[in-house]
Amino acid sequence: MSKRTLVVALVLLNAPILAIAAFSGAMMYVQRQRVADATPAFQPLERPGVIILSQPVAFNRHCRYVVEFSDDCDISDDNIHELTSLNSLPKPNTLDVIIHSRDVTDRSLPVLLAITTFDLLDVTGTSISDAGIAKLRQQFPE
């Protein structure tokens, strides 16, 4: 076997291994970008009763995020301002927020209206009045 044939054979045998290594490296880089994007937005919200789900888009740094504040979570008018961290989530990530806390009332409207990254905001489990929900619908049409 000639030296040239041997080199070609080695290249052909190693090509799949190199491709897999390159693909794995690219996916790890994308995952690090996702974490870097999401950490400033979600870290202030981490507490018992908050569920943060992510659905990555394949081969893309962006995700669909769902943040749910359950009825046993301590989110209220007094600390709703922590949700403003969600404004640091870059587009085109998508963000759905579901709040089930009765301690969130119309007093929280200015903060909720100031958050620009919502794709969906569900406040059916709150104490926000019908008039307050109408204001939210103006800013966040269905």
PDB file of C-alpha atoms in Angstrom:
ATOM      1  CA  MET A   1       0.000   0.000   0.000  1.00  0.00           C
ATOM      2  CA  SER A   2       1.400   3.354  -0.993  1.00  0.00           C
ATOM      3  CA  LYS A   3       1.890   6.202   1.413  1.00  0.00           C
ATOM      4  CA  ARG A   4      -0.729   8.275  -0.432  1.00  0.00           C
ATOM      5  CA  THR A   5      -3.325   5.487  -0.224  1.00  0.00           C
ATOM      6  CA  LEU A   6      -2.661   5.128   3.473  1.00  0.00           C
ATOM      7  CA  VAL A   7      -3.147   8.869   4.075  1.00  0.00           C
ATOM      8  CA  VAL A   8      -6.413   8.898   2.077  1.00  0.00           C
ATOM      9  CA  ALA A   9      -7.679   5.867   3.998  1.00  0.00           C
ATOM     10  CA  LEU A  10      -6.861   7.490   7.348  1.00  0.00           C
ATOM     11  CA  VAL A  11      -8.595  10.717   6.337  1.00  0.00           C
ATOM     12  CA  LEU A  12     -11.705   8.833   5.181  1.00  0.00           C
ATOM     13  CA  LEU A  13     -11.828   6.773   8.356  1.00  0.00           C
ATOM     14  CA  ASN A  14     -11.402   9.799  10.619  1.00  0.00           C
ATOM     15  CA  ALA A  15     -13.781  12.145   8.759  1.00  0.00           C
ATOM     16  CA  PRO A  16     -16.916  10.915  10.622  1.00  0.00           C
ATOM     17  CA  ILE A  17     -15.110  11.245  13.953  1.00  0.00           C
ATOM     18  CA  LEU A  18     -14.032  14.784  13.119  1.00  0.00           C
ATOM     19  CA  ALA A  19     -17.562  15.671  11.982  1.00  0.00           C
ATOM     20  CA  ILE A  20     -19.078  14.353  15.216  1.00  0.00           C
ATOM     21  CA  ALA A  21     -16.500  16.253  17.274  1.00  0.00           C
ATOM     22  CA  ALA A  22     -17.226  19.486  15.366  1.00  0.00           C
ATOM     23  CA  PHE A  23     -20.983  19.007  15.762  1.00  0.00           C
ATOM     24  CA  SER A  24     -20.641  18.317  19.493  1.00  0.00           C
ATOM     25  CA  GLY A  25     -18.450  21.380  19.935  1.00  0.00           C
ATOM     26  CA  ALA A  26     -20.968  23.558  18.094  1.00  0.00           C
ATOM     27  CA  MET A  27     -23.854  22.272  20.233  1.00  0.00           C
ATOM     28  CA  MET A  28     -21.904  22.921  23.438  1.00  0.00           C
ATOM     29  CA  TYR A  29     -21.197  26.482  22.248  1.00  0.00           C
ATOM     30  CA  VAL A  30     -24.904  27.057  21.490  1.00  0.00           C
ATOM     31  CA  GLN A  31     -25.854  25.708  24.932  1.00  0.00           C
ATOM     32  CA  ARG A  32     -23.383  28.075  26.619  1.00  0.00           C
ATOM     33  CA  GLN A  33     -24.955  30.968  24.683  1.00  0.00           C
ATOM     34  CA  ARG A  34     -28.438  29.918  25.866  1.00  0.00           C
ATOM     35  CA  VAL A  35     -27.310  29.841  29.475  1.00  0.00           C
ATOM     36  CA  ALA A  36     -25.593  33.220  29.120  1.00  0.00           C
ATOM     37  CA  ASP A  37     -28.802  34.682  27.637  1.00  0.00           C
ATOM     38  CA  ALA A  38     -31.120  33.180  30.247  1.00  0.00           C
ATOM     39  CA  THR A  39     -29.195  33.564  33.497  1.00  0.00           C
ATOM     40  CA  PRO A  40     -29.713  37.335  33.990  1.00  0.00           C
ATOM     41  CA  ALA A  41     -33.411  36.981  33.161  1.00  0.00           C
ATOM     42  CA  PHE A  42     -34.277  33.998  35.347  1.00  0.00           C
ATOM     43  CA  GLN A  43     -31.807  33.908  38.238  1.00  0.00           C
ATOM     44  CA  PRO A  44     -33.645  36.621  40.259  1.00  0.00           C
ATOM     45  CA  LEU A  45     -36.848  34.566  39.975  1.00  0.00           C
ATOM     46  CA  GLU A  46     -35.518  31.276  41.317  1.00  0.00           C
ATOM     47  CA  ARG A  47     -37.524  30.411  44.429  1.00  0.00           C
ATOM     48  CA  PRO A  48     -39.841  27.657  45.635  1.00  0.00           C
ATOM     49  CA  GLY A  49     -43.035  27.492  43.610  1.00  0.00           C
ATOM     50  CA  VAL A  50     -41.530  28.951  40.418  1.00  0.00           C
ATOM     51  CA  ILE A  51     -41.277  26.565  37.496  1.00  0.00           C
ATOM     52  CA  ILE A  52     -39.019  27.561  34.599  1.00  0.00           C
ATOM     53  CA  LEU A  53     -39.196  25.343  31.525  1.00  0.00           C
ATOM     54  CA  SER A  54     -37.228  25.713  28.324  1.00  0.00           C
ATOM     55  CA  GLN A  55     -37.725  24.260  24.903  1.00  0.00           C
ATOM     56  CA  PRO A  56     -34.579  24.811  22.838  1.00  0.00           C
ATOM     57  CA  VAL A  57     -34.804  25.407  19.117  1.00  0.00           C
ATOM     58  CA  ALA A  58     -32.548  22.918  17.379  1.00  0.00           C
ATOM     59  CA  PHE A  59     -29.232  24.340  16.135  1.00  0.00           C
ATOM     60  CA  ASN A  60     -30.177  27.770  17.463  1.00  0.00           C
ATOM     61  CA  ARG A  61     -29.272  29.667  20.613  1.00  0.00           C
ATOM     62  CA  HIS A  62     -32.856  30.767  21.198  1.00  0.00           C
ATOM     63  CA  CYS A  63     -35.519  28.985  23.236  1.00  0.00           C
ATOM     64  CA  ARG A  64     -39.135  29.053  24.170  1.00  0.00           C
ATOM     65  CA  TYR A  65     -39.374  29.649  27.909  1.00  0.00           C
ATOM     66  CA  VAL A  66     -42.368  29.103  30.154  1.00  0.00           C
ATOM     67  CA  VAL A  67     -42.277  30.598  33.646  1.00  0.00           C
ATOM     68  CA  GLU A  68     -45.064  29.580  35.998  1.00  0.00           C
ATOM     69  CA  PHE A  69     -45.657  31.129  39.404  1.00  0.00           C
ATOM     70  CA  SER A  70     -47.775  28.583  41.249  1.00  0.00           C
ATOM     71  CA  ASP A  71     -50.358  29.494  43.879  1.00  0.00           C
ATOM     72  CA  ASP A  72     -47.924  28.549  46.663  1.00  0.00           C
ATOM     73  CA  CYS A  73     -45.201  30.844  45.325  1.00  0.00           C
ATOM     74  CA  ASP A  74     -44.454  34.011  47.270  1.00  0.00           C
ATOM     75  CA  ILE A  75     -44.891  36.373  44.286  1.00  0.00           C
ATOM     76  CA  SER A  76     -46.984  39.406  45.234  1.00  0.00           C
ATOM     77  CA  ASP A  77     -47.437  43.108  44.606  1.00  0.00           C
ATOM     78  CA  ASP A  78     -44.532  43.688  46.988  1.00  0.00           C
ATOM     79  CA  ASN A  79     -41.949  41.743  44.956  1.00  0.00           C
ATOM     80  CA  ILE A  80     -43.435  41.661  41.452  1.00  0.00           C
ATOM     81  CA  HIS A  81     -40.706  44.117  40.414  1.00  0.00           C
ATOM     82  CA  GLU A  82     -38.345  41.118  40.268  1.00  0.00           C
ATOM     83  CA  LEU A  83     -40.056  40.149  37.011  1.00  0.00           C
ATOM     84  CA  THR A  84     -38.419  43.138  35.310  1.00  0.00           C
ATOM     85  CA  SER A  85     -35.327  40.930  35.012  1.00  0.00           C
ATOM     86  CA  LEU A  86     -37.238  39.222  32.193  1.00  0.00           C
ATOM     87  CA  ASN A  87     -36.578  42.311  30.060  1.00  0.00           C
ATOM     88  CA  SER A  88     -32.972  41.138  29.766  1.00  0.00           C
ATOM     89  CA  LEU A  89     -34.017  38.044  27.804  1.00  0.00           C
ATOM     90  CA  PRO A  90     -32.967  38.745  24.204  1.00  0.00           C
ATOM     91  CA  LYS A  91     -35.262  38.291  21.244  1.00  0.00           C
ATOM     92  CA  PRO A  92     -36.078  36.047  19.398  1.00  0.00           C
ATOM     93  CA  ASN A  93     -36.476  33.921  22.526  1.00  0.00           C
ATOM     94  CA  THR A  94     -40.145  33.474  23.326  1.00  0.00           C
ATOM     95  CA  LEU A  95     -41.495  33.896  26.825  1.00  0.00           C
ATOM     96  CA  ASP A  96     -44.773  32.719  28.333  1.00  0.00           C
ATOM     97  CA  VAL A  97     -45.487  33.753  31.930  1.00  0.00           C
ATOM     98  CA  ILE A  98     -48.276  32.251  34.015  1.00  0.00           C
ATOM     99  CA  ILE A  99     -49.104  33.769  37.409  1.00  0.00           C
ATOM    100  CA  HIS A 100     -51.424  31.933  39.821  1.00  0.00           C
ATOM    101  CA  SER A 101     -50.891  34.078  42.905  1.00  0.00           C
ATOM    102  CA  ARG A 102     -53.907  35.796  44.481  1.00  0.00           C
ATOM    103  CA  ASP A 103     -51.415  38.235  46.027  1.00  0.00           C
ATOM    104  CA  VAL A 104     -50.923  39.887  42.626  1.00  0.00           C
ATOM    105  CA  THR A 105     -53.452  42.690  42.187  1.00  0.00           C
ATOM    106  CA  ASP A 106     -53.952  45.836  40.130  1.00  0.00           C
ATOM    107  CA  ARG A 107     -51.029  47.364  42.054  1.00  0.00           C
ATOM    108  CA  SER A 108     -48.760  45.118  39.944  1.00  0.00           C
ATOM    109  CA  LEU A 109     -49.998  46.501  36.618  1.00  0.00           C
ATOM    110  CA  PRO A 110     -47.280  49.150  36.136  1.00  0.00           C
ATOM    111  CA  VAL A 111     -44.583  46.493  36.488  1.00  0.00           C
ATOM    112  CA  LEU A 112     -46.345  43.971  34.253  1.00  0.00           C
ATOM    113  CA  LEU A 113     -46.946  46.633  31.597  1.00  0.00           C
ATOM    114  CA  ALA A 114     -43.250  47.581  31.683  1.00  0.00           C
ATOM    115  CA  ILE A 115     -42.097  44.080  30.758  1.00  0.00           C
ATOM    116  CA  THR A 116     -41.553  43.986  27.016  1.00  0.00           C
ATOM    117  CA  THR A 117     -40.511  40.368  26.503  1.00  0.00           C
ATOM    118  CA  PHE A 118     -43.838  38.612  27.146  1.00  0.00           C
ATOM    119  CA  ASP A 119     -45.222  36.595  24.265  1.00  0.00           C
ATOM    120  CA  LEU A 120     -47.998  35.328  26.500  1.00  0.00           C
ATOM    121  CA  LEU A 121     -49.075  36.542  29.928  1.00  0.00           C
ATOM    122  CA  ASP A 122     -51.655  34.492  31.830  1.00  0.00           C
ATOM    123  CA  VAL A 123     -52.933  36.199  34.993  1.00  0.00           C
ATOM    124  CA  THR A 124     -56.132  34.191  35.426  1.00  0.00           C
ATOM    125  CA  GLY A 125     -55.028  32.987  38.854  1.00  0.00           C
ATOM    126  CA  THR A 126     -54.468  36.485  40.240  1.00  0.00           C
ATOM    127  CA  SER A 127     -56.631  39.129  41.898  1.00  0.00           C
ATOM    128  CA  ILE A 128     -56.253  41.563  38.996  1.00  0.00           C
ATOM    129  CA  SER A 129     -59.595  43.217  38.245  1.00  0.00           C
ATOM    130  CA  ASP A 130     -61.429  43.064  34.917  1.00  0.00           C
ATOM    131  CA  ALA A 131     -60.343  46.662  34.254  1.00  0.00           C
ATOM    132  CA  GLY A 132     -56.725  45.673  34.933  1.00  0.00           C
ATOM    133  CA  ILE A 133     -56.984  42.708  32.584  1.00  0.00           C
ATOM    134  CA  ALA A 134     -58.379  45.038  29.914  1.00  0.00           C
ATOM    135  CA  LYS A 135     -55.268  47.246  30.272  1.00  0.00           C
ATOM    136  CA  LEU A 136     -53.024  44.193  29.923  1.00  0.00           C
ATOM    137  CA  ARG A 137     -54.899  43.069  26.808  1.00  0.00           C
ATOM    138  CA  GLN A 138     -54.270  46.453  25.195  1.00  0.00           C
ATOM    139  CA  GLN A 139     -50.531  45.987  25.601  1.00  0.00           C
ATOM    140  CA  PHE A 140     -50.415  42.222  25.055  1.00  0.00           C
ATOM    141  CA  PRO A 141     -53.074  41.365  22.466  1.00  0.00           C
ATOM    142  CA  GLU A 142     -53.812  37.680  22.092  1.00  0.00           C
TER     143      GLU A 142
END
